[in-house]
Each structure stands twice: as C-alpha cells, then as structure tokens.
Coordinates of C-alpha atoms in Angstrom, one line a residue:
Chain A
A300 CA 44.1 152.7 220.6
Q301 CA 42.0 154.8 218.3
S302 CA 38.3 155.1 219.0
V303 CA 35.2 157.1 218.4
A304 CA 32.2 157.5 220.7
Q305 CA 28.7 158.5 219.7
P306 CA 27.1 159.2 223.1
E307 CA 23.5 159.3 221.9
D308 CA 21.7 156.3 220.5
Q309 CA 18.9 158.5 219.2
V310 CA 18.4 162.2 218.5
N311 CA 14.9 163.6 218.0
V312 CA 14.3 167.0 216.3
A313 CA 11.4 168.9 214.8
E314 CA 11.6 169.7 211.1
G315 CA 13.1 173.1 210.5
N316 CA 15.1 173.1 213.7
P317 CA 18.8 172.8 213.9
L318 CA 20.3 169.4 214.6
T319 CA 23.5 168.2 216.1
V320 CA 24.8 164.6 216.2
K321 CA 27.7 164.2 218.6
C322 CA 31.0 162.4 218.1
T323 CA 34.1 162.4 220.2
Y324 CA 37.3 160.7 219.3
S325 CA 40.5 159.4 220.8
V326 CA 43.6 159.1 218.6
S327 CA 47.3 159.3 218.7
G328 CA 48.6 161.5 216.0
N329 CA 46.5 163.5 213.6
P330 CA 42.9 162.5 213.4
Y331 CA 41.2 161.8 210.1
L332 CA 37.5 161.9 210.8
F333 CA 34.5 161.0 208.7
W334 CA 30.7 161.1 208.8
Y335 CA 28.5 158.6 207.0
V336 CA 24.7 158.3 206.8
Q337 CA 22.8 155.0 206.3
Y338 CA 19.2 154.8 205.1
P339 CA 17.1 151.7 205.7
N340 CA 18.3 148.6 203.8
R341 CA 21.1 150.6 202.2
G342 CA 24.9 150.9 202.4
L343 CA 26.7 153.8 204.0
Q344 CA 26.9 157.1 202.1
F345 CA 29.8 159.5 202.7
L346 CA 28.8 162.9 204.1
L347 CA 32.0 164.7 204.9
K348 CA 35.5 164.4 206.3
Y349 CA 38.1 166.3 208.2
I350 CA 41.8 165.8 207.3
T351 CA 43.4 169.1 207.9
G352 CA 42.6 172.8 207.4
D353 CA 39.5 174.7 208.4
N354 CA 37.8 173.4 211.5
L355 CA 34.3 173.8 209.9
V356 CA 33.8 171.2 207.2
K357 CA 30.9 171.4 204.8
G358 CA 29.5 168.3 203.2
S359 CA 26.6 166.8 201.3
Y360 CA 22.9 167.6 201.8
G361 CA 23.6 170.8 203.8
F362 CA 25.5 169.0 206.6
E363 CA 28.6 170.4 208.2
A364 CA 30.8 169.3 211.0
E365 CA 33.0 171.2 213.4
F366 CA 36.4 169.8 214.4
N367 CA 37.4 170.8 217.9
K368 CA 40.8 169.6 218.9
S369 CA 40.7 170.8 222.5
Q370 CA 37.4 168.9 223.1
T371 CA 38.4 166.0 220.8
S372 CA 35.0 166.3 219.1
F373 CA 33.6 166.2 215.6
H374 CA 29.9 167.0 215.9
L375 CA 27.7 166.8 212.8
K376 CA 25.3 169.8 212.3
K377 CA 22.6 171.1 210.0
P378 CA 20.9 174.5 210.4
S379 CA 17.5 173.2 209.4
A380 CA 16.5 169.6 209.6
L381 CA 14.3 167.8 207.1
V382 CA 12.1 164.8 207.6
S383 CA 14.2 163.1 204.9
D384 CA 17.3 163.5 207.1
S385 CA 15.9 160.7 209.3
A386 CA 18.5 157.9 209.2
L387 CA 21.4 156.3 211.0
Y388 CA 24.5 158.4 211.3
F389 CA 28.0 157.0 211.8
C390 CA 31.2 158.8 212.8
A391 CA 34.5 157.1 211.9
V392 CA 38.2 157.7 212.5
R393 CA 41.2 156.3 210.7
E394 CA 42.7 153.5 212.7
R395 CA 46.2 154.7 212.6
E396 CA 48.8 156.5 210.5
N397 CA 49.3 155.1 207.0
T398 CA 46.2 153.0 206.8
D399 CA 42.7 153.3 205.3
K400 CA 41.1 151.1 207.9
L401 CA 38.3 153.0 209.7
I402 CA 36.9 152.5 213.2
F403 CA 33.2 153.3 213.3
G404 CA 31.1 154.6 216.2
T405 CA 28.0 152.7 217.3
G406 CA 25.8 155.0 215.3
T407 CA 23.1 157.6 216.2
R408 CA 19.6 157.3 214.9
L409 CA 18.2 160.7 213.9
Q410 CA 14.5 161.1 213.8
V411 CA 13.1 164.3 212.4
F412 CA 9.4 164.9 213.1
P413 CA 7.1 166.9 210.8
Chain B
E227 CA 29.3 155.0 185.8
A228 CA 31.9 154.4 188.6
D229 CA 30.2 152.5 191.4
I230 CA 30.4 149.6 193.8
Y231 CA 28.0 146.7 193.4
Q232 CA 26.9 143.8 195.6
T233 CA 24.9 140.7 194.7
P234 CA 22.6 139.3 195.8
R235 CA 20.9 142.1 197.8
Y236 CA 18.9 139.6 199.9
L237 CA 19.7 135.9 200.5
V238 CA 17.8 133.3 202.5
I239 CA 19.5 130.0 202.7
G240 CA 19.5 126.8 204.8
T241 CA 22.1 125.7 207.3
G242 CA 25.1 124.0 205.8
K243 CA 25.0 125.6 202.4
K244 CA 28.0 127.2 200.7
I245 CA 27.4 130.8 199.7
T246 CA 29.4 133.4 197.9
L247 CA 28.6 137.1 198.2
E248 CA 29.8 139.1 195.3
C249 CA 31.3 142.6 195.4
S250 CA 32.6 144.5 192.3
Q251 CA 33.7 148.1 191.9
T252 CA 34.4 150.0 188.7
M253 CA 36.4 152.8 190.3
G254 CA 39.8 151.2 189.9
H255 CA 40.4 151.2 193.7
D256 CA 43.1 149.1 195.0
K257 CA 41.7 148.9 198.6
M258 CA 38.6 146.9 199.4
Y259 CA 36.8 145.9 202.6
W260 CA 34.1 143.7 204.0
Y261 CA 32.1 144.7 207.0
Q262 CA 29.5 142.8 209.0
Q263 CA 26.6 144.8 210.5
D264 CA 23.7 143.6 212.5
P265 CA 20.6 145.7 211.7
G266 CA 20.9 149.3 213.1
M267 CA 24.2 148.4 214.8
E268 CA 27.8 149.3 214.4
L269 CA 30.1 148.0 211.6
H270 CA 32.8 145.5 212.2
L271 CA 35.6 145.0 209.7
I272 CA 36.0 141.3 208.8
H273 CA 38.3 141.3 205.8
Y274 CA 40.3 143.8 203.8
S275 CA 42.6 143.8 200.7
Y276 CA 45.1 146.3 199.6
G277 CA 45.4 144.9 196.1
V278 CA 45.4 141.8 194.0
N279 CA 46.5 138.6 195.9
S280 CA 46.5 140.6 199.1
T281 CA 43.9 139.7 201.8
E282 CA 43.9 140.2 205.6
K283 CA 41.5 139.4 208.4
G284 CA 39.8 142.3 210.1
D285 CA 39.1 143.1 213.7
L286 CA 36.1 140.8 214.0
S287 CA 36.8 137.1 213.7
S288 CA 34.8 135.6 210.9
E289 CA 34.5 132.1 209.5
S290 CA 34.2 133.6 206.0
T291 CA 37.0 133.7 203.5
V292 CA 37.8 136.2 200.7
S293 CA 39.8 136.3 197.5
R294 CA 41.2 139.1 195.4
I295 CA 42.2 137.7 192.0
R296 CA 41.1 140.8 190.1
T297 CA 41.3 144.5 191.2
E298 CA 37.6 145.0 190.7
H299 CA 36.3 141.9 192.3
F300 CA 36.3 140.9 196.0
P301 CA 34.0 138.0 196.8
L302 CA 33.3 136.6 200.3
T303 CA 32.6 132.9 200.8
L304 CA 31.0 131.0 203.6
E305 CA 31.7 127.2 203.2
S306 CA 28.9 126.2 205.5
A307 CA 26.4 128.7 206.5
R308 CA 25.0 128.8 210.1
P309 CA 22.2 130.8 211.7
S310 CA 24.9 132.8 213.5
H311 CA 26.0 134.1 210.1
T312 CA 22.7 135.9 209.7
S313 CA 23.6 139.6 209.3
Q314 CA 24.1 142.4 206.7
Y315 CA 27.4 142.3 204.8
L316 CA 28.7 145.6 203.4
C317 CA 31.5 145.9 200.8
A318 CA 33.5 149.1 200.5
S319 CA 36.5 150.4 198.5
S320 CA 38.8 153.4 198.7
E321 CA 41.6 155.1 196.9
P322 CA 45.1 154.8 198.4
A323 CA 46.8 157.4 200.6
G324 CA 44.7 157.1 203.7
R325 CA 43.0 160.4 203.3
N326 CA 40.1 159.2 201.2
E327 CA 36.7 158.1 202.2
Q328 CA 35.5 154.6 201.7
F329 CA 32.7 154.0 199.2
F330 CA 30.1 151.5 200.2
G331 CA 28.0 149.1 198.2
P332 CA 24.2 148.6 199.0
G333 CA 24.9 145.5 201.1
T334 CA 23.7 141.9 201.2
R335 CA 21.2 140.9 203.9
L336 CA 21.9 137.3 204.6
T337 CA 19.4 135.1 206.6
V338 CA 20.5 131.5 207.4
L339 CA 17.6 129.3 208.5

C-alpha cells in the first residue's frame, strides 16, 4: 500500500538559517508527491508537487523539494527561513495509479525562531 | 474569483442536532473531497465524489453523509451530532487526470457539546 512518513513531529530553526522538513514514501509505480502547508485555523495550501522531470522542484514562498528515488525521499527545503514560515507541513502521495486520492503524512510542525 | 468556500467556519452545537456543513467551489472541478482533521493532526479522507451523483466513502469510517447534486456543491450532513464528531472538517477539490493538486477550503471547526 502507498504511504508517506514524516519522521519529525517538530522542526526548530533560527530565522535566516536553511530549513529541511523530511518526507519518505512507499509506492508501487510512479510516485506523485505533494507538499502542503497549514496555518492555524486555516485549510491546507499547496506548495509544490513532483510528477516527473527534474528532481528539484521549486514551489511557492521560496520553498523547494528534492525528489530522491534511491532514498525514496521528498524533503522540503528553504535556503533561508522566515518567522512567518512557522506552520504545519504535510507531505502527501497519490494513493494509486489513476486516482486523485491522496495519502497524507502525519505532519511536521515547523517553528522558526527570531 | 475561482475559489473553494466552506460555511460555517465555526459551529458549536448540542448533542442530537442535525447539521449540514456547506462546501462550494467555483473552479468547475469534477472531483471533491471531505477530510476530517483533529487539531494539528493528520487528515483522514471520509468522503469523495468524482462528479454529479457520484459519492464514495473514504478511508475513515464516518457517520456523516454527503450529496453531489450540482458540480459546485458538496454538502456534508450529520443526522445526529455527538461529541465524538468534534473535529475540523476540510473540503477540497481537484481537476481530473490525477496529476493535479487538491485545493482546500478554510475548514469548519465543529464542536458538539
């Protein structure tokens, strides 16, 4: 069965430092991978996706993610964190071929300190 | 402006009441979804629809029901609310083809007393 894992419940980083939020996946077939961000009392906002092509995917708000097939990972990165990046981040994978159903990870809370 | 809307944003209601959570999208998407999320926790798919008159149950068993009479509208109903239904409910929609991201509404935070 398809699945995603976010091994860190929380990531703390100082403002201006690079940040990484980890995600690993398990799929049969080609993975379609997504990152979403959720601010308090809000719905999820789409950040970026990997379908095919370049392993480095650029998204909204300066975020990027690197698809690594050999390590089955799709880590979210940003070169310089902002306090306003503090939020809950979800990785997701398409459930199976020919479906739009997504399986979400358990979420990682990012805290950026001034 | 193309968007996805949910009303109400917050609802506090007593046990046994019937409630309907509204979800509408103006993006013309055929596919729509309902998720249940406890605060700060993962999302669980409870219902989805691939078009008018199409509804399916999701991975998490739910006592709620949904309908899809119009493309843009996907309401969720609880016939008799219970405290165990207290949660956040998120509606989403997506374009066909499986490559496209889901767009989420702002959510309804439901509290059943």
